[in-house]
PDB file of C-alpha atoms in Angstrom:
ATOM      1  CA  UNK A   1     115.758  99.844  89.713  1.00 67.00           C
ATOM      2  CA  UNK A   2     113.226  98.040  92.289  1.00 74.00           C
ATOM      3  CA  UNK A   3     110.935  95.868  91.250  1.00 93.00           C
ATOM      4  CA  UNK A   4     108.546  95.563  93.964  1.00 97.00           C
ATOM      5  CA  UNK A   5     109.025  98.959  96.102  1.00 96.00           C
ATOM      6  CA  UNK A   6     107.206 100.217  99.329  1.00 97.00           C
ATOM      7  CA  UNK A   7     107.098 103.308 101.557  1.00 97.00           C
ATOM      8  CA  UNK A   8     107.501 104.321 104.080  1.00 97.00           C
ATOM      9  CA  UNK A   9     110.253 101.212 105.445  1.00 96.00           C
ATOM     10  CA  UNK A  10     109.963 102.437 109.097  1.00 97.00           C
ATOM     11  CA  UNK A  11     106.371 103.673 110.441  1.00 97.00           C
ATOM     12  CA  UNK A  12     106.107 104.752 113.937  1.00 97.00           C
ATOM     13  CA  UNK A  13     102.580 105.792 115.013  1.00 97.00           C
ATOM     14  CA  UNK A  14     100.434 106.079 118.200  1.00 97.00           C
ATOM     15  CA  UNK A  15      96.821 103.882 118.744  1.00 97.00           C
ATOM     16  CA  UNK A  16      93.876 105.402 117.156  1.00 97.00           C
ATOM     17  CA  UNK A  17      95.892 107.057 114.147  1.00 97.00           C
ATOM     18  CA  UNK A  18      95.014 106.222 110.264  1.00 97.00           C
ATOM     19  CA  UNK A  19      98.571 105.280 108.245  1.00 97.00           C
ATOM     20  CA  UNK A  20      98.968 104.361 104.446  1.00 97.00           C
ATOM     21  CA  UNK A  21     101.462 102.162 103.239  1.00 98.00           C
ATOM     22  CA  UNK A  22     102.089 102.337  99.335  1.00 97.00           C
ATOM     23  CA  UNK A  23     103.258  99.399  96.787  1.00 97.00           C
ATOM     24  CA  UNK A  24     104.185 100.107  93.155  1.00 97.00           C
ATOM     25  CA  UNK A  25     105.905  97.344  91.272  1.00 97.00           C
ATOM     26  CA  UNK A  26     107.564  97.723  87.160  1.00 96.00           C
ATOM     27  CA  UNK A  27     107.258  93.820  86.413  1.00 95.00           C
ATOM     28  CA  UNK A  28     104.043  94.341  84.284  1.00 94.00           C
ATOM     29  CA  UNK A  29     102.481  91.937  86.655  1.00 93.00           C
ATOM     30  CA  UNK A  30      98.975  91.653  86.655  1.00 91.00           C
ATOM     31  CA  UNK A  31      98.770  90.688  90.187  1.00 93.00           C
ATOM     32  CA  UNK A  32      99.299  92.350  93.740  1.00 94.00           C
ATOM     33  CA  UNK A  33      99.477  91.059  97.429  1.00 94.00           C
ATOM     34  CA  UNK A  34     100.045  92.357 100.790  1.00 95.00           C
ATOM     35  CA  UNK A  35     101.249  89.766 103.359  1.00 95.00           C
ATOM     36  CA  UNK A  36     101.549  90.592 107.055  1.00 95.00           C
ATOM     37  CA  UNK A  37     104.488  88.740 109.145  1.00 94.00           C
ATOM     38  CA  UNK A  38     103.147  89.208 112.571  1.00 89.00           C
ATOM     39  CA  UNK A  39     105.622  88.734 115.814  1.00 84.00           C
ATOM     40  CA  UNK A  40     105.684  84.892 115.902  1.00 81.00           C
ATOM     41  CA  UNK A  41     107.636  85.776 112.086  1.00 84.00           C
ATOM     42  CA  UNK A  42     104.370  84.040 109.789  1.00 85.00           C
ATOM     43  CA  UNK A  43     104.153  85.431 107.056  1.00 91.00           C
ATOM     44  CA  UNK A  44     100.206  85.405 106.173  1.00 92.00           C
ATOM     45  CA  UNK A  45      98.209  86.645 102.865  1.00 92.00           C
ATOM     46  CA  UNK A  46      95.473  89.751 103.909  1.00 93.00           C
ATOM     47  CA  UNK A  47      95.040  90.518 100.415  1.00 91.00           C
ATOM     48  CA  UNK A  48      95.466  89.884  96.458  1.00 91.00           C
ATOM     49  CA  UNK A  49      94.703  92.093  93.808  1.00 90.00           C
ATOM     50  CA  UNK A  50      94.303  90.790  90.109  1.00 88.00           C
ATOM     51  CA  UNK A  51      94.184  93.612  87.520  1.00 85.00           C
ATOM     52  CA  UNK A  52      92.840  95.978  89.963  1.00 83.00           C
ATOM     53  CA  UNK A  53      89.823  93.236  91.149  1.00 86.00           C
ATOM     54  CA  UNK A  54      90.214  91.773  95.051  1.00 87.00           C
ATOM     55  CA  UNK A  55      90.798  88.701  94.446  1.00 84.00           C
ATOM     56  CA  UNK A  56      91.492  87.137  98.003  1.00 82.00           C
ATOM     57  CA  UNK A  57      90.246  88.648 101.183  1.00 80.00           C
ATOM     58  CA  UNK A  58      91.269  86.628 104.294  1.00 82.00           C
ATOM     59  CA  UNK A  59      90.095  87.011 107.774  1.00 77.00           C
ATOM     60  CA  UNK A  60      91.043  90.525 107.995  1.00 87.00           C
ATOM     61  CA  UNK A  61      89.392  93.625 110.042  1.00 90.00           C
ATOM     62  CA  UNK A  62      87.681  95.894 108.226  1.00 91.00           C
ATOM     63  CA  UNK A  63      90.106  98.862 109.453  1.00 95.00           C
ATOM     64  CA  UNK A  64      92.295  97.674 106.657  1.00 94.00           C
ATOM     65  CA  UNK A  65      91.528  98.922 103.267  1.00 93.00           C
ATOM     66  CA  UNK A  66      93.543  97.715 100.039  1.00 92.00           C
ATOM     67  CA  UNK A  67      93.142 100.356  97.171  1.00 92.00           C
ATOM     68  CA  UNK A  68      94.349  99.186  93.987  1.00 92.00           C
ATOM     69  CA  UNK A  69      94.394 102.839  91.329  1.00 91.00           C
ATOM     70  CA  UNK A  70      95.912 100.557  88.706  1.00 91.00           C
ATOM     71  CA  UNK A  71      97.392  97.283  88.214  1.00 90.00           C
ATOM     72  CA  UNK A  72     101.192  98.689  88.965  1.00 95.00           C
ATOM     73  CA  UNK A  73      99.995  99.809  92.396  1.00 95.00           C
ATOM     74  CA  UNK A  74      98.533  98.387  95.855  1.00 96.00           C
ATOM     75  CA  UNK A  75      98.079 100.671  98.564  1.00 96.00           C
ATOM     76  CA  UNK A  76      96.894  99.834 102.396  1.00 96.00           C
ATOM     77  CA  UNK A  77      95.317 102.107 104.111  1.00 96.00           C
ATOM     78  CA  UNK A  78      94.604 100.879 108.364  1.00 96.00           C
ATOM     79  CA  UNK A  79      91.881 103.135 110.326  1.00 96.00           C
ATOM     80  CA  UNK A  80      92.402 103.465 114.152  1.00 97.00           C
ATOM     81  CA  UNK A  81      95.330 101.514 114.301  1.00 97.00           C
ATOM     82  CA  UNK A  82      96.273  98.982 117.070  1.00 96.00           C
ATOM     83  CA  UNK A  83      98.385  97.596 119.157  1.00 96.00           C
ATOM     84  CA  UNK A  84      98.531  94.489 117.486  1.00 93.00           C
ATOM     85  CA  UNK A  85      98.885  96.080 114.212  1.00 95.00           C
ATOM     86  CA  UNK A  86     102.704  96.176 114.705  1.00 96.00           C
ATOM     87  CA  UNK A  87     104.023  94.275 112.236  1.00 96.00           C
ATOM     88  CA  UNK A  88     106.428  93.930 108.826  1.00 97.00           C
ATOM     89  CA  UNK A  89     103.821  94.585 105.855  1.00 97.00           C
ATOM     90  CA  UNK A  90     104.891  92.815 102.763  1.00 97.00           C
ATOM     91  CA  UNK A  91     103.736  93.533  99.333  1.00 97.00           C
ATOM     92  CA  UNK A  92     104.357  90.927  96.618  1.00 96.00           C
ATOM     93  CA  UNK A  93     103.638  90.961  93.109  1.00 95.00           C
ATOM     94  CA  UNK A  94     103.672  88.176  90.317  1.00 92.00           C
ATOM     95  CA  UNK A  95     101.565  86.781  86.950  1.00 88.00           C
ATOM     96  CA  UNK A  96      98.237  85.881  87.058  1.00 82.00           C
ATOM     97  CA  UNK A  97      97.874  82.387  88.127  1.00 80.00           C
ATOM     98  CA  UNK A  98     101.254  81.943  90.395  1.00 82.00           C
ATOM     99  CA  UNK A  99     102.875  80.599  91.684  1.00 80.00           C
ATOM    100  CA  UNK A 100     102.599  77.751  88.801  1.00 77.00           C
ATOM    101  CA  UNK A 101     103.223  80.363  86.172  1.00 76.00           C
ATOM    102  CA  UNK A 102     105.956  82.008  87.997  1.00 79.00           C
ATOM    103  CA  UNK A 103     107.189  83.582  91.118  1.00 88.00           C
ATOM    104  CA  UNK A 104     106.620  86.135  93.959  1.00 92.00           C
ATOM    105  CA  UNK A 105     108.256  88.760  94.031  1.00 95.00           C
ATOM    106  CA  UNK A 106     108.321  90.721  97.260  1.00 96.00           C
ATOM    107  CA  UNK A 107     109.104  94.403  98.479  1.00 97.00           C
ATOM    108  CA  UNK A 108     111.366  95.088 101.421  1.00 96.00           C
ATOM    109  CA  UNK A 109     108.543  95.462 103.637  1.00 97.00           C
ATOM    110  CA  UNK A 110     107.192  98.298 105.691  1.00 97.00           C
ATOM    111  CA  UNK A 111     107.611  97.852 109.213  1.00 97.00           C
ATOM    112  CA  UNK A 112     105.107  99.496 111.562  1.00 97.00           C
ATOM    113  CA  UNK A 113     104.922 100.113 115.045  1.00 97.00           C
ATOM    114  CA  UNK A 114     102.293 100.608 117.189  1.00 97.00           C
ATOM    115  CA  UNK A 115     102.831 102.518 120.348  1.00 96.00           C
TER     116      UNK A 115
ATOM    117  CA  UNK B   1      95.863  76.720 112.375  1.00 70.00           C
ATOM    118  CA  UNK B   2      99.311  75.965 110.972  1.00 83.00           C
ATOM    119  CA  UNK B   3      98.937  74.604 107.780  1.00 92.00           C
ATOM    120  CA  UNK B   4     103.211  74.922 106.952  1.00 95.00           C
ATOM    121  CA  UNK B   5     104.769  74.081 109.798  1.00 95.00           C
ATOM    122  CA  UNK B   6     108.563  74.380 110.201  1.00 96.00           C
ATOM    123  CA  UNK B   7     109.584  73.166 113.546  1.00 93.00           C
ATOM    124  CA  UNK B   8     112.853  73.736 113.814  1.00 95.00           C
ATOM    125  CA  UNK B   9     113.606  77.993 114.395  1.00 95.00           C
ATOM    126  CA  UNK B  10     117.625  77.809 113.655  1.00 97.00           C
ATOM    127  CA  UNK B  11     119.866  75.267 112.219  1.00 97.00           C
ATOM    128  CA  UNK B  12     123.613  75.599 112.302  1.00 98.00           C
ATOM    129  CA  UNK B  13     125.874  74.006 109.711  1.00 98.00           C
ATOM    130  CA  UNK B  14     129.698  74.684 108.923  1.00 98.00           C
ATOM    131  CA  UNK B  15     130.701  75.887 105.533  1.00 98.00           C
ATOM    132  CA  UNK B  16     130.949  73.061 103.193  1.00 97.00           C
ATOM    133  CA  UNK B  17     128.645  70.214 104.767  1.00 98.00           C
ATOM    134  CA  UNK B  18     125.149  69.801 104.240  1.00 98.00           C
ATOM    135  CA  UNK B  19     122.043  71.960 105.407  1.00 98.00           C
ATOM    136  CA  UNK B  20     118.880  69.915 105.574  1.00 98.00           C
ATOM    137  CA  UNK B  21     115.990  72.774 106.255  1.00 98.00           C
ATOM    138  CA  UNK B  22     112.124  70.283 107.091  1.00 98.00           C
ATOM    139  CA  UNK B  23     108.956  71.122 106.500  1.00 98.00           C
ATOM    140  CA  UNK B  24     105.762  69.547 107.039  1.00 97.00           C
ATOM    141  CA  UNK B  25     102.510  70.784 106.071  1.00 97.00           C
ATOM    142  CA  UNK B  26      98.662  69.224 107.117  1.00 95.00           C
ATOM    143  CA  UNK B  27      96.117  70.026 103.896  1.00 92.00           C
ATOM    144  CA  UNK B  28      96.212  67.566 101.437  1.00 92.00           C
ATOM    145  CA  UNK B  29      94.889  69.847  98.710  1.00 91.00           C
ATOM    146  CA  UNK B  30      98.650  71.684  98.683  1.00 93.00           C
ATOM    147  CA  UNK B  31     100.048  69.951  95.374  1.00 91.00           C
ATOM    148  CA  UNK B  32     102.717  72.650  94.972  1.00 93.00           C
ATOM    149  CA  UNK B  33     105.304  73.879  97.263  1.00 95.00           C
ATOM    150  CA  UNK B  34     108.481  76.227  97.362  1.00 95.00           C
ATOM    151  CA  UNK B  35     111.001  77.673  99.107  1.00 97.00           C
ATOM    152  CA  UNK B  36     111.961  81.679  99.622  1.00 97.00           C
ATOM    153  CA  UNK B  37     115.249  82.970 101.214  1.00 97.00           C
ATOM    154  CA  UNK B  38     115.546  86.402 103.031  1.00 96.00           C
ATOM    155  CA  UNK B  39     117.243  88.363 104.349  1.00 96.00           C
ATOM    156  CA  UNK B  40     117.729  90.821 107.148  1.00 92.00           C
ATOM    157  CA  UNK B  41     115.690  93.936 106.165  1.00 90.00           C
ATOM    158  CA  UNK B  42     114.593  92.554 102.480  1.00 93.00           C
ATOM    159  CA  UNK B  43     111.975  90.616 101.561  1.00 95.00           C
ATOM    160  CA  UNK B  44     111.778  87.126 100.769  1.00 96.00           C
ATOM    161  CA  UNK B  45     113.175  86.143  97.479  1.00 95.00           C
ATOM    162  CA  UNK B  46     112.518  82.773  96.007  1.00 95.00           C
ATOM    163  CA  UNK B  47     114.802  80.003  95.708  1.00 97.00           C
ATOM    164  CA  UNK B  48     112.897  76.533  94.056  1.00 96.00           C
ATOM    165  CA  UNK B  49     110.064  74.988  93.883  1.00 95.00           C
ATOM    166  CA  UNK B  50     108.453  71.394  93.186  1.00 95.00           C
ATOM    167  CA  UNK B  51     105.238  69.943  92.209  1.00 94.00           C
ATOM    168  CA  UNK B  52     103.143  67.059  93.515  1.00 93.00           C
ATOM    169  CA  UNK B  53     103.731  65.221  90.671  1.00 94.00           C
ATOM    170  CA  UNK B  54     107.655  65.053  91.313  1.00 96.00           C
ATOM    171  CA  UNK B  55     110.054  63.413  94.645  1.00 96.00           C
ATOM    172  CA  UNK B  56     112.638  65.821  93.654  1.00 98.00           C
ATOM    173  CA  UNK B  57     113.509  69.027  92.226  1.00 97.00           C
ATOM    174  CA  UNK B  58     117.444  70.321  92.115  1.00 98.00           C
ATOM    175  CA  UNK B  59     118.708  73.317  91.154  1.00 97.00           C
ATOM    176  CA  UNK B  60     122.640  73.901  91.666  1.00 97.00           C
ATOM    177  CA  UNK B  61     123.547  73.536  94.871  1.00 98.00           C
ATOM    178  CA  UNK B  62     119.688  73.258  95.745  1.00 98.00           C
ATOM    179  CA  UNK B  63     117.659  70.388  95.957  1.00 98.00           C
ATOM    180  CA  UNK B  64     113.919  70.033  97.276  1.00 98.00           C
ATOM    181  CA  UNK B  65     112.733  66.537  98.016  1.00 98.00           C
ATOM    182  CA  UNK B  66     108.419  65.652  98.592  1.00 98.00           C
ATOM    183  CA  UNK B  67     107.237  63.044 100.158  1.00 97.00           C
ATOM    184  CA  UNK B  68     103.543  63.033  99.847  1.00 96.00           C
ATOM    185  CA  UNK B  69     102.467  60.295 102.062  1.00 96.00           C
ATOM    186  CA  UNK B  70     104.291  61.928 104.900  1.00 97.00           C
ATOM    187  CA  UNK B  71     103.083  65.693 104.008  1.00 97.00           C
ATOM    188  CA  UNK B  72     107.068  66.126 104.057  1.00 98.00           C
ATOM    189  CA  UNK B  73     109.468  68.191 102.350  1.00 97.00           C
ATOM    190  CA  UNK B  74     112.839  68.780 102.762  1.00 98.00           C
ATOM    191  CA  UNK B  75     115.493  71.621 101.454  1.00 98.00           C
ATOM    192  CA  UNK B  76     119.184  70.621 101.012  1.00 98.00           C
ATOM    193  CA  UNK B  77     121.914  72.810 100.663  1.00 98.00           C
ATOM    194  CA  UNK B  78     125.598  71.309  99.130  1.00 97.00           C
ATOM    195  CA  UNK B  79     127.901  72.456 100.510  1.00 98.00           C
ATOM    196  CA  UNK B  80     126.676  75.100 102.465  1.00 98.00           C
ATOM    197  CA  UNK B  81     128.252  78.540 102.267  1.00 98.00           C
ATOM    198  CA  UNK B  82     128.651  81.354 104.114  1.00 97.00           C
ATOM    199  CA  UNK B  83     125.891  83.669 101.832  1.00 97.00           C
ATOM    200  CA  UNK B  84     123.272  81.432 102.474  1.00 98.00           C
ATOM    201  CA  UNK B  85     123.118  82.380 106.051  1.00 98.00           C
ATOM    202  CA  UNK B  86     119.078  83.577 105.792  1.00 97.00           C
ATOM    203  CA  UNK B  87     115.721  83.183 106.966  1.00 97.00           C
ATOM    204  CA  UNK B  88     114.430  79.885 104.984  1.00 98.00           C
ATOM    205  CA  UNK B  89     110.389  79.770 104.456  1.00 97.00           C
ATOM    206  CA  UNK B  90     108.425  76.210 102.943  1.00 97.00           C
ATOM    207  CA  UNK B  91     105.594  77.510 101.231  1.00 95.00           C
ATOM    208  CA  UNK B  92     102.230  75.449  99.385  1.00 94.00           C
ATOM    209  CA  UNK B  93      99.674  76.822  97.607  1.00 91.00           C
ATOM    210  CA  UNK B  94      96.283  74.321  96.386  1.00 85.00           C
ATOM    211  CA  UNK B  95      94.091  74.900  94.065  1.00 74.00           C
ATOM    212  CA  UNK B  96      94.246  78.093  91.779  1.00 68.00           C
ATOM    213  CA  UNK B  97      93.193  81.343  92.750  1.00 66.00           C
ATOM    214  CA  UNK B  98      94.257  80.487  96.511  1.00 75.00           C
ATOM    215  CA  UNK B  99      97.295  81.917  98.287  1.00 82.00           C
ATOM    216  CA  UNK B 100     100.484  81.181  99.532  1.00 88.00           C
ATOM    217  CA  UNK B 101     100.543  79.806 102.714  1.00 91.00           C
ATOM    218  CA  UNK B 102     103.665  80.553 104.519  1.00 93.00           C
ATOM    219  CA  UNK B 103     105.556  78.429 107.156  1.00 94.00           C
ATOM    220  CA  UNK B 104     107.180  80.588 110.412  1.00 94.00           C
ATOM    221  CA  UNK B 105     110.632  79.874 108.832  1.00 95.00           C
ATOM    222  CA  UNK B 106     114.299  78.500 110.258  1.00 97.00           C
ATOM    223  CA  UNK B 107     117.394  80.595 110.232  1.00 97.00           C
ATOM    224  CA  UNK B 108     120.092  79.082 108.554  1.00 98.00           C
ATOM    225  CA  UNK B 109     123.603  80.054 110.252  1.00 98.00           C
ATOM    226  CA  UNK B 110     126.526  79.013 107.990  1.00 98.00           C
ATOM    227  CA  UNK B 111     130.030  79.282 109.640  1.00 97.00           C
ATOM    228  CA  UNK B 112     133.493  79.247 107.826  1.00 92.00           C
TER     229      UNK B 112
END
């Protein structure tokens, strides 16, 4: 019984094409992340989600769109995707207020490539 | 802008002596810090963490040590096994609200 699950794992996809990666977690956490580990292996925050609210919003482009439907679920949807969009997407999930009040907990992570 | 830095990649250790994984990070707002294991094709899991307030931190075979004056932290493993072979990432976090910030991580090799 995941905790934190994603899908797809494995996303192949040409330049220009819209994908959606989906995150549903059963901890009754409150909230949501998606981290991005890039090719020099960083793993780096885009978003958080705290009872559906955005919460953090780092230096992202706009072609990404988090879409939180409830607080068990973070979606990310990326418009004309790019080369250097290839990465291992990470969703995370944890209590309000972490990591002080507790820990991440992290899906598998969605790999997606670029071509 | 590499706020965790981890400079070493890899570190290789034989079963049973000690793995000492570094970690040095450059905001001085960070006042809590922690480290996550993973493994090939799963995602990071977490393993301890410590506060500003404390040097130290050990849990089992785990121990994290701070040094705030040097922005330093260190993970030791003893001994080392086998099944800790893994991707080892430092983590901080500041003030509340903010995120994780990650460090590139080392890969810990542990031979029997």
């Amino acid at each position: 019984d995941t905790a934190v699950s994603q899908t797809p794992k494995y996303l192949v996809t040409q330049m220009g094409n819209d994908k959606s990666i989906k995150c549903e977690q059963n901890l009754g956490h409150d909230t949501m992340y998606w981290y991005k580990q890039d090719s020099k292996k960083f793993l780096k925050i885009m978003f958080s989600y705290n009872n559906k609210e955005l919460i953090i919003n780092e230096t992202v482009p706009n072609r990404f769109s988090p879409k939180s439907p409830d607080k068990a679920h973070l979606n990310l949807h990326i418009n004309s995707l790019e080369l250097g969009d290839s990465a291992v997407y990470f969703c995370a999930s944890s209590q309000a207020g972490a990591p002080r009040t507790g820990e991440l907990f992290f899906g598998e992570g969605s790999r997606l490539t670029v071509l | 802008d590499q706020q965790v830095k981890q400079n070493s990649p890899s570190l290789s250790v034989q079963e049973g002596r000690i793995s000492i994984l570094n970690c040095d990070y450059t905001n001085s707002m960070f006042d809590y810090f922690l480290w996550y294991k993973k493994y090939p094709a799963e995602g990071p899991t977490f393993l301890i963490s410590i506060s500003s307030i404390k040097d130290k931190n050990e849990d089992g075979r785990f121990t994290v040590f701070l040094n705030k004056s040097a922005k330093h932290l260190s993970l030791h493993i003893v001994p080392s096994q086998p099944g800790d072979s893994a991707v080892y990432f430092c983590a901080a976090s500041g003030q509340a609200g903010t995120a994780l910030i990650f460090g590139k991580g080392t890969t810990l090799s542990v031979s029997s």
